[in-house]
N, CA, C and O atoms as CSV, one atom per row, in Angstrom:
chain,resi,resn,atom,element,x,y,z
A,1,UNK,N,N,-62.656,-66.098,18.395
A,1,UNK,CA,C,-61.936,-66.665,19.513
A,1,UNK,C,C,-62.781,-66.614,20.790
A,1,UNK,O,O,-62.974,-67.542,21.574
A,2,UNK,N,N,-63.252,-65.353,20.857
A,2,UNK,CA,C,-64.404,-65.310,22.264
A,2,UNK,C,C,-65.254,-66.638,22.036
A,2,UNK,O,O,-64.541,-67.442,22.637
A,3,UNK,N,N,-65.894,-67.076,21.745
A,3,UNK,CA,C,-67.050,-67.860,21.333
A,3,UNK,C,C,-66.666,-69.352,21.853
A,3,UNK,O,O,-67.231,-70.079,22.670
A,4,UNK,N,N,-65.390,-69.550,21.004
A,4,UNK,CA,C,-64.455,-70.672,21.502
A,4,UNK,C,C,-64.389,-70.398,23.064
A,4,UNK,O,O,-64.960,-71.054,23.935
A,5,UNK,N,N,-63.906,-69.742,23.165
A,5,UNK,CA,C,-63.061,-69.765,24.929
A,5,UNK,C,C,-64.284,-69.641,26.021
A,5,UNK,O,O,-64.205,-70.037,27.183
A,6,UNK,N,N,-65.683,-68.875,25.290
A,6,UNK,CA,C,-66.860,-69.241,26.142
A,6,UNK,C,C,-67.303,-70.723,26.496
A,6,UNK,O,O,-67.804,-71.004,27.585
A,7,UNK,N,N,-67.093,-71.589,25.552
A,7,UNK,CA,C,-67.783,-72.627,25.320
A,7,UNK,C,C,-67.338,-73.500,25.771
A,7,UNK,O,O,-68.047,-74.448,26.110
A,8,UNK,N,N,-65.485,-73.500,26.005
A,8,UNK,CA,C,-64.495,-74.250,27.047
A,8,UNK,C,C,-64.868,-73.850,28.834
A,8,UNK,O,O,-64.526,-74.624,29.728
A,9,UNK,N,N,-65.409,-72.890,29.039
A,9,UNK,CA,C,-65.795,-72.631,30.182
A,9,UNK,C,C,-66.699,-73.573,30.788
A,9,UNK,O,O,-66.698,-73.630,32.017
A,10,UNK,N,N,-67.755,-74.596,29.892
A,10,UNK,CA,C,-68.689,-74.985,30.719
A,10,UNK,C,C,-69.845,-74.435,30.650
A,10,UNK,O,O,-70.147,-73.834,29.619
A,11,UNK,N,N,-70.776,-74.522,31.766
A,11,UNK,CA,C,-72.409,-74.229,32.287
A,11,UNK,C,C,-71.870,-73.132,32.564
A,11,UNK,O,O,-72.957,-72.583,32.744
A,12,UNK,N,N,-70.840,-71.978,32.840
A,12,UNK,CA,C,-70.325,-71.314,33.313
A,12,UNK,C,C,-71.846,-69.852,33.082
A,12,UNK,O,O,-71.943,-69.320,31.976
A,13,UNK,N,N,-72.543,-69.553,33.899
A,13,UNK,CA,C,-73.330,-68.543,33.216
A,13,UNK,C,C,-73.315,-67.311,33.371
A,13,UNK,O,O,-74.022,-66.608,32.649
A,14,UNK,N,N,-72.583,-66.812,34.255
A,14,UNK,CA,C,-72.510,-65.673,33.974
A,14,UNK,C,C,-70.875,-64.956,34.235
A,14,UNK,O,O,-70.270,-65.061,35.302
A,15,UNK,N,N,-70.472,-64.397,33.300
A,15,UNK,CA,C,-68.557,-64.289,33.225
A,15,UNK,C,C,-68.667,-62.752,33.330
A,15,UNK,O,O,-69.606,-61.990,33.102
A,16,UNK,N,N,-67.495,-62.561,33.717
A,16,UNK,CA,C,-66.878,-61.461,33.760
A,16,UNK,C,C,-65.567,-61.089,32.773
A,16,UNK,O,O,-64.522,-61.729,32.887
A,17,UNK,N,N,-65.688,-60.167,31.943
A,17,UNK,CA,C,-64.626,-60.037,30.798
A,17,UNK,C,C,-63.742,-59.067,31.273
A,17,UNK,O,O,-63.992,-58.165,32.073
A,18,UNK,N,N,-62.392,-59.398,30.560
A,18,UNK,CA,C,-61.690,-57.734,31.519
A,18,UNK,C,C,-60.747,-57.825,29.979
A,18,UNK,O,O,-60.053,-58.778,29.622
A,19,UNK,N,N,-60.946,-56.699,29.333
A,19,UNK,CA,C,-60.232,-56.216,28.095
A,19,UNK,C,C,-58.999,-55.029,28.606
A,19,UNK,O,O,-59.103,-54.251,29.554
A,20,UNK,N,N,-57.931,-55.164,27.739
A,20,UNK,CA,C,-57.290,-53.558,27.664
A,20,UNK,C,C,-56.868,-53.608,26.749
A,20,UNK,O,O,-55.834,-54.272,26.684
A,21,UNK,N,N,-57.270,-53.096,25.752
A,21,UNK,CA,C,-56.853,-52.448,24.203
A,21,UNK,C,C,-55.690,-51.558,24.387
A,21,UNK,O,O,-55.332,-50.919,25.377
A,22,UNK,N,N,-55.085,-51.684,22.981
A,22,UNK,CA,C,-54.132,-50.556,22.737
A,22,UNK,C,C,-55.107,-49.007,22.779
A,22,UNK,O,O,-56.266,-49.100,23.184
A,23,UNK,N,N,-54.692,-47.936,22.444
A,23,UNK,CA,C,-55.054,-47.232,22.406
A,23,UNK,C,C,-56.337,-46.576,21.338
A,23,UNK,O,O,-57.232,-45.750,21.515
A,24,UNK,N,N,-55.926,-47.359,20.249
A,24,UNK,CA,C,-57.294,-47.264,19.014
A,24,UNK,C,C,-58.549,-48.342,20.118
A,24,UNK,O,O,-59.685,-48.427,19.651
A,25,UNK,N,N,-58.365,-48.835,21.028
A,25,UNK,CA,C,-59.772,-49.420,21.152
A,25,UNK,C,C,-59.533,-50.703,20.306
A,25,UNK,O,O,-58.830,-51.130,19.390
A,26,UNK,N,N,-60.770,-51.152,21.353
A,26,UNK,CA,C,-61.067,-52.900,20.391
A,26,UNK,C,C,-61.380,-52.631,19.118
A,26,UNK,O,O,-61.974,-51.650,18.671
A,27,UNK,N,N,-60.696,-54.093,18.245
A,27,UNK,CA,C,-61.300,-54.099,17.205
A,27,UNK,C,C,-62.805,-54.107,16.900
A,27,UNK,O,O,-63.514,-53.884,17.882
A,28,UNK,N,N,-63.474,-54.335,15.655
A,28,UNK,CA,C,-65.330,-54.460,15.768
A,28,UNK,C,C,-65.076,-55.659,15.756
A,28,UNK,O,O,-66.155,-56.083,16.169
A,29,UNK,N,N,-64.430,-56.583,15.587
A,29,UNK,CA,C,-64.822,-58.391,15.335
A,29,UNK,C,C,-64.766,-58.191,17.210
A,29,UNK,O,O,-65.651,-58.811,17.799
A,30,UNK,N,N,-64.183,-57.707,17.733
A,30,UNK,CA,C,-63.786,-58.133,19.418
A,30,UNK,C,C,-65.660,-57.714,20.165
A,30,UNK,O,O,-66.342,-58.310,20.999
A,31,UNK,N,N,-65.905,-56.462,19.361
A,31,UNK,CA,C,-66.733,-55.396,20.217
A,31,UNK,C,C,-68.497,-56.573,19.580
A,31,UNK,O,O,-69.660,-56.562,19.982
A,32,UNK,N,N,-67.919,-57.235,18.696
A,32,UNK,CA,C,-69.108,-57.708,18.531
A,32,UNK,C,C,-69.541,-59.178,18.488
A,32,UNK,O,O,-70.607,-59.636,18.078
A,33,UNK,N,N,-68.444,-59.839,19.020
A,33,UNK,CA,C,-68.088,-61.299,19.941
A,33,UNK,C,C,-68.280,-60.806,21.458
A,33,UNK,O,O,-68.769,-61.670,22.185
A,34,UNK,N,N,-68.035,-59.782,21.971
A,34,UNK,CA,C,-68.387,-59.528,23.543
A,34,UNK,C,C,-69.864,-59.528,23.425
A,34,UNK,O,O,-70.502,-60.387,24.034
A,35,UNK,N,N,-70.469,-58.636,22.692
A,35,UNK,CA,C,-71.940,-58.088,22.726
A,35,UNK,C,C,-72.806,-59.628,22.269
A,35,UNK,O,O,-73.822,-59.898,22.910
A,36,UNK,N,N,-72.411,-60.444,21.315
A,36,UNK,CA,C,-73.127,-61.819,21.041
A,36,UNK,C,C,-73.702,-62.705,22.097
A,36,UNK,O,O,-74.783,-63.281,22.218
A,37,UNK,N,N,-72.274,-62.597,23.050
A,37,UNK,CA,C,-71.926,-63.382,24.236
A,37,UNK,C,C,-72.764,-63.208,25.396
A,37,UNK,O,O,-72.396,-62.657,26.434
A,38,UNK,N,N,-74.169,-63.813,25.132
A,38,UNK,CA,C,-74.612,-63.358,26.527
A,38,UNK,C,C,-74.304,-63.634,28.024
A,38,UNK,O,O,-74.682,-63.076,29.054
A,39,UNK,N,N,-73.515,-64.649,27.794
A,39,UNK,CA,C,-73.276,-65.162,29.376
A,39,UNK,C,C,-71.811,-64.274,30.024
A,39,UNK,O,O,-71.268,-64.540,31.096
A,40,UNK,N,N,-71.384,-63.190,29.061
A,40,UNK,CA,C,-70.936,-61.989,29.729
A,40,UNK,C,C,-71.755,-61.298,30.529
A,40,UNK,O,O,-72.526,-60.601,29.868
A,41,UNK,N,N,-71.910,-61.203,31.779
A,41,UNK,CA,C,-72.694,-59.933,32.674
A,41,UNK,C,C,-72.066,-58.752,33.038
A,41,UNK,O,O,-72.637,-57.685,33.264
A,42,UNK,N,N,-70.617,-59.017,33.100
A,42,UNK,CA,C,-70.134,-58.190,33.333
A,42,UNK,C,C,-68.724,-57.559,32.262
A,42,UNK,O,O,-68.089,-58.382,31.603
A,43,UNK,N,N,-68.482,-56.557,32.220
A,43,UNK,CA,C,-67.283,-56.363,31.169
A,43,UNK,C,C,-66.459,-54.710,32.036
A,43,UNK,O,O,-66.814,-53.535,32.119
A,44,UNK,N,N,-65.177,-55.555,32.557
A,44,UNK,CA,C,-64.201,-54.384,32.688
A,44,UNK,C,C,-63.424,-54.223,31.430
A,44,UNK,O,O,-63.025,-55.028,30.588
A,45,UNK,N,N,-63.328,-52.861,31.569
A,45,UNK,CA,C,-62.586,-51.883,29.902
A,45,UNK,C,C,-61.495,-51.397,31.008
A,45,UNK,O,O,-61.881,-50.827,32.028
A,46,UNK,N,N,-60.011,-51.667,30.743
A,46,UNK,CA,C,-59.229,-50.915,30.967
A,46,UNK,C,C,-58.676,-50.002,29.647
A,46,UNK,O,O,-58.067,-50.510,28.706
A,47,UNK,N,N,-58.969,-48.708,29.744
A,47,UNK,CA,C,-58.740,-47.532,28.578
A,47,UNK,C,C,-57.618,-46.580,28.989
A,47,UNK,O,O,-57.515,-46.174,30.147
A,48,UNK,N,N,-56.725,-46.215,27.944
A,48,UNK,CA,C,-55.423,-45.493,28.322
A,48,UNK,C,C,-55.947,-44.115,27.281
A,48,UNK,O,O,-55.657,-42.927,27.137
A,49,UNK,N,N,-56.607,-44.818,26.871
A,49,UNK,CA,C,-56.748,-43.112,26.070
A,49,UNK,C,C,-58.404,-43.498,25.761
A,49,UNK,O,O,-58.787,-44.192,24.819
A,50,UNK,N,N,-59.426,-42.754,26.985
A,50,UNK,CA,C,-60.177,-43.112,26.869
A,50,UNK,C,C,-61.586,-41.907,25.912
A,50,UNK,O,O,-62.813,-41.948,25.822
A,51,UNK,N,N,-60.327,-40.831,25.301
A,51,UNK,CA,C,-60.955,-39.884,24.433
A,51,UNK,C,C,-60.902,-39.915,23.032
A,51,UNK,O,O,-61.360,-39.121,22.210
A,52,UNK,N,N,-60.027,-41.364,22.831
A,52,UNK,CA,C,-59.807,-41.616,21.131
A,52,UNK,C,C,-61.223,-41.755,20.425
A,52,UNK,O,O,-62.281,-41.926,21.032
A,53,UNK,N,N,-61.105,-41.673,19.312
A,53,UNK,CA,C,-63.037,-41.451,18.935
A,53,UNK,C,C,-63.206,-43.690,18.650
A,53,UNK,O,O,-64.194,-44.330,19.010
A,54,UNK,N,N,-62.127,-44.222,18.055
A,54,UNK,CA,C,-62.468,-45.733,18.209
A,54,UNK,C,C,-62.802,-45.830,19.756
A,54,UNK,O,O,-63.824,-46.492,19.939
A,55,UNK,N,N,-62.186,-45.324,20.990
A,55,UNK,CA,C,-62.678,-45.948,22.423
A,55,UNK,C,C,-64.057,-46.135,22.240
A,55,UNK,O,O,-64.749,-47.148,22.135
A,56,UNK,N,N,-64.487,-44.020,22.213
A,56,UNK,CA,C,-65.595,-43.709,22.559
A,56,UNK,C,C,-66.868,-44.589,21.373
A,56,UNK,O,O,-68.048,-44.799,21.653
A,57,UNK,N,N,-66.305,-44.889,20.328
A,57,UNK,CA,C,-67.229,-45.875,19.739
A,57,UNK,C,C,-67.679,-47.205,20.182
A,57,UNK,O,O,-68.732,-47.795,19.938
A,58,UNK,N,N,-66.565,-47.585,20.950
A,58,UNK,CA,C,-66.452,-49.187,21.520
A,58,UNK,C,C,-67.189,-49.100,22.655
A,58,UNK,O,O,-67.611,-50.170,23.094
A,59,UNK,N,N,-67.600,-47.564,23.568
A,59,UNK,CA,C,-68.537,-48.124,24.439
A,59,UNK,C,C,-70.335,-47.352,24.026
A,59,UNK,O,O,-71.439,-47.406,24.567
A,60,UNK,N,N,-69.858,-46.801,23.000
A,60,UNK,CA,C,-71.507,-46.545,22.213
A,60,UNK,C,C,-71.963,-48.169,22.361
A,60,UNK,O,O,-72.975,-48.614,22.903
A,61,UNK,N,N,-71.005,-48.804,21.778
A,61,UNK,CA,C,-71.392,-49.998,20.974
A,61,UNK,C,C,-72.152,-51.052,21.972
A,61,UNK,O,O,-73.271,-51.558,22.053
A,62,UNK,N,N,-70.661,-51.107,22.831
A,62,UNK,CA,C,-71.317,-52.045,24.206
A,62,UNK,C,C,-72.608,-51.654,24.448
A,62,UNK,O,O,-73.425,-52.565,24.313
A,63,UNK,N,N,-73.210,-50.200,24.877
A,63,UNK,CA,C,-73.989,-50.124,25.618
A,63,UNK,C,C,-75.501,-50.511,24.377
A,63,UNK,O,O,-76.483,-51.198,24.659
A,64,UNK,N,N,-75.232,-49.837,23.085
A,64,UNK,CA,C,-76.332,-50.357,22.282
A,64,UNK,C,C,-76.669,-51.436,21.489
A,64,UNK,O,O,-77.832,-51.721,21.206
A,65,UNK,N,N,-75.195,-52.360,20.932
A,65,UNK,CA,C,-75.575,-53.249,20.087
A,65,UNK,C,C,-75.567,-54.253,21.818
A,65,UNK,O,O,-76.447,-55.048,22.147
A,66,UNK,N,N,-74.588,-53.967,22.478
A,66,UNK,CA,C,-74.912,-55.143,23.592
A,66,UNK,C,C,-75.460,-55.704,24.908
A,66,UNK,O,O,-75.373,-56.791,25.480
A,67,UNK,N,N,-76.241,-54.178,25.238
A,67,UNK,CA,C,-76.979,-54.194,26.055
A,67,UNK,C,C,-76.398,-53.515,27.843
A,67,UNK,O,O,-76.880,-53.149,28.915
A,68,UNK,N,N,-75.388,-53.656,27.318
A,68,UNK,CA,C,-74.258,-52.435,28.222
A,68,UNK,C,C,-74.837,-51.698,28.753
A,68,UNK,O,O,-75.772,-51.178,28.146
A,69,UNK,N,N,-74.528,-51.256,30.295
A,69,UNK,CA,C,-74.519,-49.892,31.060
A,69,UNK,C,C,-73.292,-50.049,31.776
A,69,UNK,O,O,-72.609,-50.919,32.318
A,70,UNK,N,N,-73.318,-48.643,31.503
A,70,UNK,CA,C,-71.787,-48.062,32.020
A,70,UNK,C,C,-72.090,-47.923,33.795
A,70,UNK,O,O,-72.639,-46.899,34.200
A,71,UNK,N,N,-71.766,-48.812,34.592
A,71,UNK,CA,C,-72.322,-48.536,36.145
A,71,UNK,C,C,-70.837,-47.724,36.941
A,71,UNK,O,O,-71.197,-47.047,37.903
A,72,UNK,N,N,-69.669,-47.698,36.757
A,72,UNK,CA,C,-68.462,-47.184,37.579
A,72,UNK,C,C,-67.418,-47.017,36.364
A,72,UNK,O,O,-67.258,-47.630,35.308
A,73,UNK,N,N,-66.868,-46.073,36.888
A,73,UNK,CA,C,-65.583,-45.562,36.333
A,73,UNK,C,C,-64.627,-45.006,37.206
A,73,UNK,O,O,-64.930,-44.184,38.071
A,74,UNK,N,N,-63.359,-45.467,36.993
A,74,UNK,CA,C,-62.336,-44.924,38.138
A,74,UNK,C,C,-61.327,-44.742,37.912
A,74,UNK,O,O,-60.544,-45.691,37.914
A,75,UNK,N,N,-60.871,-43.393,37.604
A,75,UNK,CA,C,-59.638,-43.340,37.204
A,75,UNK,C,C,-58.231,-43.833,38.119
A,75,UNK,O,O,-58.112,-43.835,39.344
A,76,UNK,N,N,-57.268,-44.229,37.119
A,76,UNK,CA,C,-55.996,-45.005,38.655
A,76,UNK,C,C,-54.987,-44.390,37.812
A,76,UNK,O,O,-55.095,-44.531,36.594
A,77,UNK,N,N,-54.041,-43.743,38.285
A,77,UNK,CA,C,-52.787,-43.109,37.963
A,77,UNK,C,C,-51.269,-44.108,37.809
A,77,UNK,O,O,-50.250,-43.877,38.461
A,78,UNK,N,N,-51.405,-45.129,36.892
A,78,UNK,CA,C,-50.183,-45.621,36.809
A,78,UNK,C,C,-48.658,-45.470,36.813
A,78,UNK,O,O,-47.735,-46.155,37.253
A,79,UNK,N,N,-48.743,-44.386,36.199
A,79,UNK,CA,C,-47.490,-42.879,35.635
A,79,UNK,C,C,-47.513,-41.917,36.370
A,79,UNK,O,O,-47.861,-40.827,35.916
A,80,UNK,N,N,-46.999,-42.126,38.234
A,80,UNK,CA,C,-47.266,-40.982,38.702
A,80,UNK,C,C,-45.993,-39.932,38.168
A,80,UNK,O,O,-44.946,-40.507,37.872
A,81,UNK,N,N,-46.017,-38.903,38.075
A,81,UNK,CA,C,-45.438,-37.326,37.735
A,81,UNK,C,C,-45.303,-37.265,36.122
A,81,UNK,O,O,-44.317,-37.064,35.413
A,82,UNK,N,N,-46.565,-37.495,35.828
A,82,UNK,CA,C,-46.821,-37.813,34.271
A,82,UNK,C,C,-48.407,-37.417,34.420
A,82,UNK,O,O,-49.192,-37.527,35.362
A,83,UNK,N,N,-48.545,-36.890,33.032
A,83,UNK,CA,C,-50.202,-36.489,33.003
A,83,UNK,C,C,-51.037,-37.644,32.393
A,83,UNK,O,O,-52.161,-37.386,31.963
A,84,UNK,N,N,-50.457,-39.126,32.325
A,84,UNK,CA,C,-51.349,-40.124,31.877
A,84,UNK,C,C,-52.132,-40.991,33.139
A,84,UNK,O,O,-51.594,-41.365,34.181
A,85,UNK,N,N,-53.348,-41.167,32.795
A,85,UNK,CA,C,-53.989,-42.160,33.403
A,85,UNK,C,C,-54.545,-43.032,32.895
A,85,UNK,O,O,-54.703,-43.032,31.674
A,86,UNK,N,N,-54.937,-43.883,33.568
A,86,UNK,CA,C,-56.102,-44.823,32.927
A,86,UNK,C,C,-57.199,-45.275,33.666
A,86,UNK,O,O,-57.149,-45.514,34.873
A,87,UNK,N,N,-58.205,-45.398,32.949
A,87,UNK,CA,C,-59.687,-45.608,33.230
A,87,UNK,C,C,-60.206,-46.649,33.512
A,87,UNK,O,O,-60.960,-47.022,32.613
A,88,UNK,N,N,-60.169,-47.158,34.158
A,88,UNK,CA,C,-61.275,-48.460,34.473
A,88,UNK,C,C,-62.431,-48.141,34.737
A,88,UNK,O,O,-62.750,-47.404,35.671
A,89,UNK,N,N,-63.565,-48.921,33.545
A,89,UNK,CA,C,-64.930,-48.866,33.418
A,89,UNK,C,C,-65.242,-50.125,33.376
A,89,UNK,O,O,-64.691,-51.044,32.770
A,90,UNK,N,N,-66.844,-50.120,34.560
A,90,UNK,CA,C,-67.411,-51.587,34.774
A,90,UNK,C,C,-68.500,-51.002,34.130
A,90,UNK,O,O,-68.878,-49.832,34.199
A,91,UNK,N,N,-69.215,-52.430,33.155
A,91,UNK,CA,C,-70.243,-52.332,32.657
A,91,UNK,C,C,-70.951,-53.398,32.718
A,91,UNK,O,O,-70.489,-54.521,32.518
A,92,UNK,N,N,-72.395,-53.099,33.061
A,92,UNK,CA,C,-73.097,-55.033,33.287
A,92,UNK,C,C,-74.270,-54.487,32.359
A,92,UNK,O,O,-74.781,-53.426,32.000
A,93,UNK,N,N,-74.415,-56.277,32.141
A,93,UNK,CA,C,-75.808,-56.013,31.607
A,93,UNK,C,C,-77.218,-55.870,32.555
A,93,UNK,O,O,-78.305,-55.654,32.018
């Protein structure tokens, strides 16, 4: 589906992706249609459970099969008087 929806964009060259997975993390067909995609430069991860071992695989992945660096992370408290947060991570190539 990524591939498709790149290609409806146009000359478009350099995109910005913004994912939020359930809690297992992207699937690998997702993690490896982002990483193909070079005219992604940029990729926001919104993560709710960003210690599940699928997350922490999904940004091994970014950063090695796709050329990923992890540049900011910021946690934002959606659920205030609750111990959940979530993570927003920017990653460019």
């Amino acid at each position: 589906v990524v591939p498709e929806v790149i290609r409806g964009l146009g000359m478009s060259s350099e995109i910005v992706a913004v994912v939020n997975p359930g809690r297992s993390g992207l699937h690998e067909s997702v993690i490896h249609a982002l990483c193909a995609t070079k005219q992604i430069q940029q990729l926001i991860y919104i993560s709710c459970k960003a210690d599940n071992a699928n997350t922490l695989q999904n940004f091994v992945q970014l950063c090695h099969e796709g050329n990923f660096t992890l540049r900011k992370v910021s946690p934002v408290d959606l659920f205030p008087h609750t111990t959940h947060t979530e993570l927003v991570l920017l990653f460019k190539r």
